[in-house]
Amino acid sequence: MTEHQFIPNPDNYRDIAKTLESGKVTWESPSNIALVKYWGKKKGQIPENPSISFTLTDCKTITTLYFSKKENDKEFSFEVFLDGEKKDDFKPKIETFFKRIELYLPFLKDYHFKIETTNTFPHSSGIASSASGMSALALCLMSLEKQLIDNIDENYFNKKASFLARLGSGSACRSIEGDLVVWGKHENIAGSNDLFGIKYPYKIHKNFKNYQDTILLVDKGEKQVSSTVGHNLMYNHPFAQERFKQAHNNLNALMGILESGNLNAFIELVESEALTLHAMMMTSMPYFILMKPNTLEIINKIWAFRKATGLHIGFTLDAGANVHVLYPENESAPILEFINNELVAYIENAHYIVDKIGFGAKQVVISINN
Ligand code: PMV
């Protein structure tokens, strides 16, 4: 599998592409939470190890891309709005994204774009908006490509959307589809590859149907260390090679767990992955810690509650202080009661988000003026 499959034929692209004057397209795209984590990458946003995530349902970005044909096709032209407010500080990231994907979308300089975006989760909640945001933008651009060139089927559309989203933010490539998505080559997962995410292709036990993820917002501040910096610190990391091997083994073990529905084994593997991610941060040079005291308080409370009740409550973490509390749907009532009674004391303004496993992005609107 190579990236060449996503480069339109330069010899006839200009002849077959239609001319569209203006229009708009809206996509909503969810966030995702990794079970086996991606941490460490090679040049060109290629992951050092395969990862797998639950796609979420309610934590999502809604993006409308307005496009209008322009005369000068020498440079990118776009403006960005978040919740109706112009955001010039988002422009460098999008400019970098456009530069990376220009080869694959040759029409980018033919249009002026207005990108309007909003998140369902609060801004600076510590929930990364890059996965949902970059996947929503990639999908809008793919919808435009589909209008310009006729023969794009759904399979190619999703693959290329994921491929483009990856070039915006690695984990964004896992937000196009659901319910479980694998990204990165794993020898036992057919079709898995480093260029784009694929829907997990094997049987998933009913225990994981509607699996719940309640996100406890421990710290809403800006992260002190970005994931870009964190990934780069894996280059000279003393434990990197072992970690990458472990991720392959964990994904292999998770395949068996997803089939058998063994929730205890699931919790053990997922919690170990979360703590390993943070252990990598703590053992980088320079080292850093993204967990907060309340992250640890919550983890200890979860362990004590699990021991006392036998309920299948577990946690995972992303690159921040927030705790994702994971549990099967049929145990929701007592676990939500526990969160309300015992965990809200450790979260900012008692703010948490009840979410669950979801099925990927949706196109909301498209309209074209020829
Ligand atoms: O997509 P990035 O570059 O922001 O990296 C995300 C990395 C983690 O969220 C920590 C793990 C993952 O696999 O999503």
Coordinates of C-alpha atoms and ligand atoms in Angstrom, one line a residue:
M1 CA 0.0 0.0 0.0
T2 CA 1.5 3.4 -1.0
E3 CA 0.5 7.0 -0.9
H4 CA 0.5 7.0 -4.7
Q5 CA -3.0 5.7 -4.7
F6 CA -4.2 9.0 -3.3
I7 CA -2.4 11.2 -5.9
P8 CA -4.8 12.1 -8.7
N9 CA -3.3 11.6 -12.2
P10 CA -1.5 14.9 -13.0
D11 CA -1.7 14.2 -16.7
N12 CA -5.5 14.3 -16.9
Y13 CA -6.6 15.8 -13.6
R14 CA -7.2 19.3 -15.1
D15 CA -9.2 17.7 -18.0
I16 CA -11.5 15.5 -15.9
A17 CA -12.1 17.8 -12.9
K18 CA -15.3 19.9 -13.1
T19 CA -15.4 23.6 -12.4
L20 CA -17.4 24.5 -9.4
E21 CA -17.9 28.2 -8.6
S22 CA -18.9 28.0 -5.0
G23 CA -20.7 26.0 -2.3
K24 CA -20.5 24.6 1.1
V25 CA -20.2 21.3 2.9
T26 CA -20.6 20.4 6.5
W27 CA -19.3 17.3 8.4
E28 CA -19.5 16.3 12.0
S29 CA -16.6 14.1 13.1
P30 CA -16.1 12.5 16.5
S31 CA -13.2 12.3 18.8
N32 CA -11.7 8.9 19.6
I33 CA -10.0 7.3 22.6
A34 CA -7.1 4.9 22.1
L35 CA -7.0 1.6 23.9
V36 CA -3.6 0.7 22.6
K37 CA -1.8 4.0 22.3
Y38 CA 0.1 5.6 19.5
W39 CA 3.1 7.4 21.0
G40 CA 6.2 7.9 18.8
K41 CA 6.2 8.5 15.0
K42 CA 8.5 8.4 12.0
K43 CA 8.9 11.1 9.3
G44 CA 5.6 11.9 7.5
Q45 CA 3.3 11.0 10.3
I46 CA 4.0 7.3 10.2
P47 CA 3.4 5.7 13.6
E48 CA 6.1 3.7 15.3
N49 CA 3.5 1.1 16.4
P50 CA -0.1 0.1 15.6
S51 CA -2.9 1.5 17.8
I52 CA -6.6 0.9 18.2
S53 CA -9.3 3.2 19.4
F54 CA -13.0 3.4 20.3
T55 CA -14.7 6.1 18.2
L56 CA -16.8 8.3 20.4
T57 CA -20.4 9.6 19.8
D58 CA -21.0 12.9 21.4
C59 CA -17.6 14.6 21.6
K60 CA -17.3 15.9 18.1
T61 CA -16.4 18.8 15.9
I62 CA -18.8 20.2 13.4
T63 CA -17.1 22.0 10.5
T64 CA -18.5 23.8 7.5
L65 CA -16.2 24.5 4.6
Y66 CA -17.3 27.3 2.3
F67 CA -15.5 27.3 -1.0
S68 CA -15.4 29.9 -3.8
K69 CA -13.3 29.8 -7.0
K70 CA -10.5 32.4 -7.1
E71 CA -8.3 33.8 -9.9
N72 CA -4.9 33.5 -8.4
D73 CA -3.9 29.9 -7.9
K74 CA -0.4 30.6 -6.5
E75 CA -1.1 30.5 -2.8
F76 CA -3.5 29.1 -0.2
S77 CA -6.3 31.4 0.8
F78 CA -8.5 30.7 3.8
E79 CA -9.9 32.1 7.0
V80 CA -10.9 30.1 10.1
F81 CA -13.7 30.7 12.7
L82 CA -14.3 28.9 15.9
D83 CA -17.8 29.4 17.4
G84 CA -18.2 32.4 15.1
E85 CA -15.0 34.1 16.2
K86 CA -12.2 34.6 13.7
K87 CA -9.1 32.6 14.8
D88 CA -6.0 33.7 13.0
D89 CA -3.9 31.7 15.5
F90 CA -5.3 28.5 14.0
K91 CA -4.0 29.5 10.6
P92 CA -0.4 28.2 10.8
K93 CA -1.5 24.7 11.7
I94 CA -4.0 24.7 8.8
E95 CA -1.4 26.2 6.4
T96 CA 1.0 23.3 7.4
F97 CA -1.8 20.8 6.8
F98 CA -2.6 22.3 3.4
K99 CA 1.1 22.1 2.4
R100 CA 1.2 18.5 3.4
I101 CA -1.9 17.5 1.5
E102 CA -1.6 19.7 -1.6
L103 CA -0.1 16.9 -3.7
Y104 CA -3.2 14.7 -3.0
L105 CA -5.7 17.5 -3.5
P106 CA -4.5 19.6 -6.5
F107 CA -7.5 22.0 -6.3
L108 CA -6.5 23.5 -2.9
K109 CA -5.1 26.7 -4.4
D110 CA -8.0 27.1 -6.9
Y111 CA -10.4 28.1 -4.1
H112 CA -10.8 30.5 -1.2
F113 CA -12.0 28.7 1.8
K114 CA -13.9 29.8 4.9
I115 CA -13.7 27.2 7.6
E116 CA -16.3 27.5 10.3
T117 CA -15.9 25.1 13.2
T118 CA -17.4 24.3 16.6
N119 CA -16.9 21.6 19.1
T120 CA -19.6 19.9 21.2
F121 CA -17.2 19.7 24.1
P122 CA -16.1 22.9 25.8
H123 CA -13.1 24.7 24.4
S124 CA -10.0 24.2 26.6
S125 CA -11.7 21.3 28.4
G126 CA -8.4 19.4 28.0
I127 CA -10.2 17.2 25.4
A128 CA -8.0 17.3 22.3
S129 CA -9.9 18.7 19.4
S130 CA -7.2 17.9 16.9
A131 CA -8.6 14.4 16.1
S132 CA -12.2 15.5 15.5
G133 CA -11.2 18.8 14.0
M134 CA -8.7 17.5 11.5
S135 CA -10.9 14.6 10.5
A136 CA -13.9 17.0 10.0
L137 CA -11.8 19.3 7.7
A138 CA -10.3 16.3 5.8
L139 CA -13.9 15.0 5.2
C140 CA -15.1 18.4 3.9
L141 CA -12.2 18.5 1.5
M142 CA -12.9 15.0 0.3
S143 CA -16.6 16.0 -0.3
L144 CA -15.3 18.8 -2.5
E145 CA -12.9 16.4 -4.3
K146 CA -15.9 14.0 -4.9
Q147 CA -17.9 16.8 -6.5
L148 CA -14.9 17.7 -8.7
I149 CA -14.2 14.2 -9.8
D150 CA -17.0 11.8 -10.4
N151 CA -15.8 8.2 -9.8
I152 CA -15.0 8.3 -6.1
D153 CA -16.6 5.4 -4.2
E154 CA -17.3 5.2 -0.5
N155 CA -14.4 2.9 0.3
Y156 CA -11.8 5.2 -1.4
F157 CA -13.5 8.2 0.1
N158 CA -13.1 6.9 3.6
K159 CA -9.6 5.7 3.1
K160 CA -8.4 8.9 1.6
A161 CA -10.2 11.0 4.2
S162 CA -8.4 9.0 6.9
F163 CA -5.1 9.3 5.0
L164 CA -5.5 13.1 4.8
A165 CA -6.6 13.5 8.4
R166 CA -3.5 11.6 9.5
L167 CA -1.4 14.3 7.9
G168 CA -3.2 16.9 10.0
S169 CA -2.9 15.0 13.3
G170 CA -2.0 11.3 13.5
S171 CA -4.8 10.1 15.7
A172 CA -7.3 12.0 13.6
C173 CA -7.1 9.1 11.0
R174 CA -9.0 7.0 13.5
S175 CA -12.1 9.3 13.6
I176 CA -13.6 8.7 10.2
E177 CA -15.3 5.4 11.0
G178 CA -16.3 3.4 14.0
D179 CA -16.8 1.6 16.2
L180 CA -13.2 0.3 16.6
V181 CA -10.5 1.5 14.3
V182 CA -6.9 0.2 13.9
W183 CA -4.1 2.4 12.5
G184 CA -0.6 1.1 11.9
K185 CA 0.6 -2.2 10.4
H186 CA 0.0 -5.2 12.6
E187 CA 0.9 -8.6 11.2
N188 CA -2.3 -10.3 12.4
I189 CA -4.8 -7.7 11.3
A190 CA -5.6 -7.9 7.6
G191 CA -5.6 -4.6 5.8
S192 CA -3.9 -2.7 8.7
N193 CA -1.4 -0.2 7.5
D194 CA 0.5 2.9 8.5
L195 CA -1.2 5.3 6.0
F196 CA -4.8 5.3 7.2
G197 CA -7.1 3.8 9.8
I198 CA -9.4 0.8 9.0
K199 CA -12.5 -0.4 10.8
Y200 CA -11.4 -3.3 13.0
P201 CA -12.2 -6.3 10.8
Y202 CA -12.9 -9.1 13.2
K203 CA -15.7 -10.2 15.6
I204 CA -16.4 -8.0 18.6
H205 CA -18.1 -9.6 21.6
K206 CA -21.5 -8.1 22.7
N207 CA -20.0 -7.0 26.0
F208 CA -18.4 -4.1 24.1
K209 CA -21.6 -3.0 22.4
N210 CA -22.4 0.6 23.5
Y211 CA -19.3 0.6 25.8
Q212 CA -19.4 3.8 27.9
D213 CA -16.8 6.4 28.2
T214 CA -17.4 9.1 30.9
I215 CA -14.7 11.8 30.6
L216 CA -13.8 13.4 33.9
L217 CA -12.4 16.9 33.2
V218 CA -9.6 17.0 35.8
D219 CA -7.7 19.9 34.4
K220 CA -9.1 22.3 31.7
G221 CA -5.9 24.2 31.2
E222 CA -3.5 24.2 28.3
K223 CA -1.2 21.2 28.2
Q224 CA 2.3 22.1 29.2
V225 CA 3.8 19.7 26.6
S226 CA 2.1 19.2 23.2
S227 CA 1.8 15.7 21.7
T228 CA 4.1 16.8 18.9
V229 CA 6.9 17.4 21.4
G230 CA 6.0 14.2 23.2
H231 CA 6.2 12.1 20.1
N232 CA 9.6 13.6 19.2
L233 CA 10.9 12.7 22.6
M234 CA 10.5 9.0 21.7
Y235 CA 13.4 9.3 19.2
N236 CA 16.1 8.9 21.8
H237 CA 14.0 7.3 24.4
P238 CA 15.8 4.5 26.3
F239 CA 12.7 2.3 26.4
A240 CA 11.3 3.1 22.9
Q241 CA 12.0 -0.2 21.1
E242 CA 10.5 -2.3 24.0
R243 CA 7.5 0.0 24.1
F244 CA 6.8 -0.4 20.4
K245 CA 7.1 -4.2 20.7
Q246 CA 4.8 -4.2 23.7
A247 CA 2.1 -2.3 21.6
H248 CA 2.2 -5.0 19.0
N249 CA 1.8 -7.7 21.6
N250 CA -0.9 -5.8 23.4
L251 CA -2.9 -5.4 20.2
N252 CA -2.5 -9.1 19.6
A253 CA -3.8 -9.9 23.1
L254 CA -6.7 -7.4 22.7
M255 CA -7.9 -9.2 19.6
G256 CA -8.5 -12.3 21.7
I257 CA -10.2 -10.2 24.4
L258 CA -12.5 -8.4 21.9
E259 CA -13.6 -11.8 20.7
S260 CA -14.1 -13.5 24.1
G261 CA -15.6 -10.5 25.9
N262 CA -13.3 -11.0 28.9
L263 CA -13.8 -7.7 30.6
N264 CA -11.3 -8.2 33.4
A265 CA -8.5 -8.8 30.8
F266 CA -9.7 -5.8 28.8
I267 CA -9.4 -3.5 31.9
E268 CA -6.0 -4.8 32.8
L269 CA -4.7 -4.3 29.3
V270 CA -6.2 -0.9 28.7
E271 CA -5.1 0.5 32.1
S272 CA -1.6 -0.8 31.6
E273 CA -1.5 0.9 28.2
A274 CA -2.6 4.2 29.7
L275 CA 0.0 4.1 32.5
T276 CA 2.7 3.0 30.0
L277 CA 1.9 6.1 27.9
H278 CA 2.5 8.3 30.9
A279 CA 5.5 6.3 32.0
M280 CA 7.1 7.1 28.6
M281 CA 6.5 10.8 29.2
M282 CA 8.1 10.5 32.7
T283 CA 11.1 8.7 31.3
S284 CA 11.7 11.0 28.3
M285 CA 14.6 13.5 28.4
P286 CA 13.5 16.1 29.2
Y287 CA 10.9 14.3 31.3
F288 CA 7.4 15.6 32.0
I289 CA 4.2 14.7 33.9
L290 CA 0.8 15.5 32.5
M291 CA -1.2 13.7 35.2
K292 CA -2.4 15.9 38.1
P293 CA -2.8 14.9 41.8
N294 CA -6.5 14.4 41.2
T295 CA -5.8 12.1 38.2
L296 CA -4.1 9.7 40.7
E297 CA -6.9 10.3 43.4
I298 CA -9.5 9.2 40.8
I299 CA -7.5 6.2 39.7
N300 CA -7.1 5.0 43.3
K301 CA -10.8 5.5 43.9
I302 CA -11.7 3.5 40.8
W303 CA -9.4 0.6 41.9
A304 CA -11.0 0.6 45.4
F305 CA -14.5 0.7 44.0
R306 CA -13.8 -2.1 41.5
K307 CA -12.4 -4.3 44.3
A308 CA -15.3 -3.6 46.6
T309 CA -18.1 -4.1 44.0
G310 CA -16.7 -6.4 41.3
L311 CA -18.1 -4.0 38.7
H312 CA -16.2 -3.7 35.4
I313 CA -15.1 -0.1 35.8
G314 CA -11.7 0.8 34.3
F315 CA -9.9 3.9 33.0
T316 CA -7.7 5.2 30.3
L317 CA -5.9 8.4 29.8
D318 CA -4.9 10.4 26.8
A319 CA -2.0 12.9 26.7
G320 CA -3.4 15.0 29.5
A321 CA -4.8 14.9 33.1
N322 CA -8.4 13.9 32.2
V323 CA -9.6 10.4 33.1
H324 CA -11.7 8.4 30.7
V325 CA -13.8 6.0 32.8
L326 CA -14.7 3.0 30.7
Y327 CA -17.5 0.5 31.5
P328 CA -20.1 -1.8 29.9
E329 CA -23.5 -0.3 29.3
N330 CA -25.4 -2.7 31.6
E331 CA -23.3 -1.5 34.6
S332 CA -24.0 2.2 34.0
A333 CA -26.4 2.9 36.8
P334 CA -24.2 2.0 39.8
I335 CA -21.1 3.4 38.1
L336 CA -22.7 6.8 37.3
E337 CA -23.8 6.9 40.9
F338 CA -20.3 6.3 42.1
I339 CA -19.0 9.0 39.8
N340 CA -21.6 11.4 41.1
N341 CA -21.0 10.5 44.8
E342 CA -17.3 10.0 44.9
L343 CA -15.4 11.3 41.9
V344 CA -16.9 14.7 41.2
A345 CA -15.0 16.1 44.1
Y346 CA -11.8 15.7 42.1
I347 CA -12.9 17.3 38.8
E348 CA -13.0 21.0 37.9
N349 CA -16.5 22.5 38.5
A350 CA -17.8 18.9 38.8
H351 CA -17.7 18.8 35.0
Y352 CA -17.8 15.4 33.2
I353 CA -19.1 14.2 29.9
V354 CA -21.0 11.0 29.5
D355 CA -20.1 9.6 26.1
K356 CA -20.0 6.1 24.5
I357 CA -18.6 4.2 21.6
G358 CA -19.8 5.5 18.2
F359 CA -19.9 4.8 14.5
G360 CA -17.9 7.6 12.9
A361 CA -18.4 10.9 11.0
K362 CA -21.5 12.1 9.2
Q363 CA -22.0 14.5 6.3
V364 CA -24.7 17.0 7.4
V365 CA -25.1 19.4 4.4
I366 CA -23.7 19.9 1.0
S367 CA -24.7 22.6 -1.5
I368 CA -23.1 23.6 -4.7
N369 CA -23.5 26.7 -6.9
N370 CA -22.3 26.0 -10.4
Ligands
PMV1 O1 -2.6 12.6 17.2 P1 -1.6 13.1 18.2 O2 -0.3 13.5 17.5 O3 -2.2 14.3 18.9 O4 -1.2 12.0 19.2 C1 -2.2 11.5 20.1 C2 -1.5 10.5 21.0 C3 -2.4 9.9 22.1 O5 -3.7 10.6 22.2 C4 -1.7 10.1 23.5 C5 -2.6 8.4 21.9 C6 -3.5 8.0 20.8 O6 -3.2 6.9 20.3 O7 -4.5 8.7 20.5

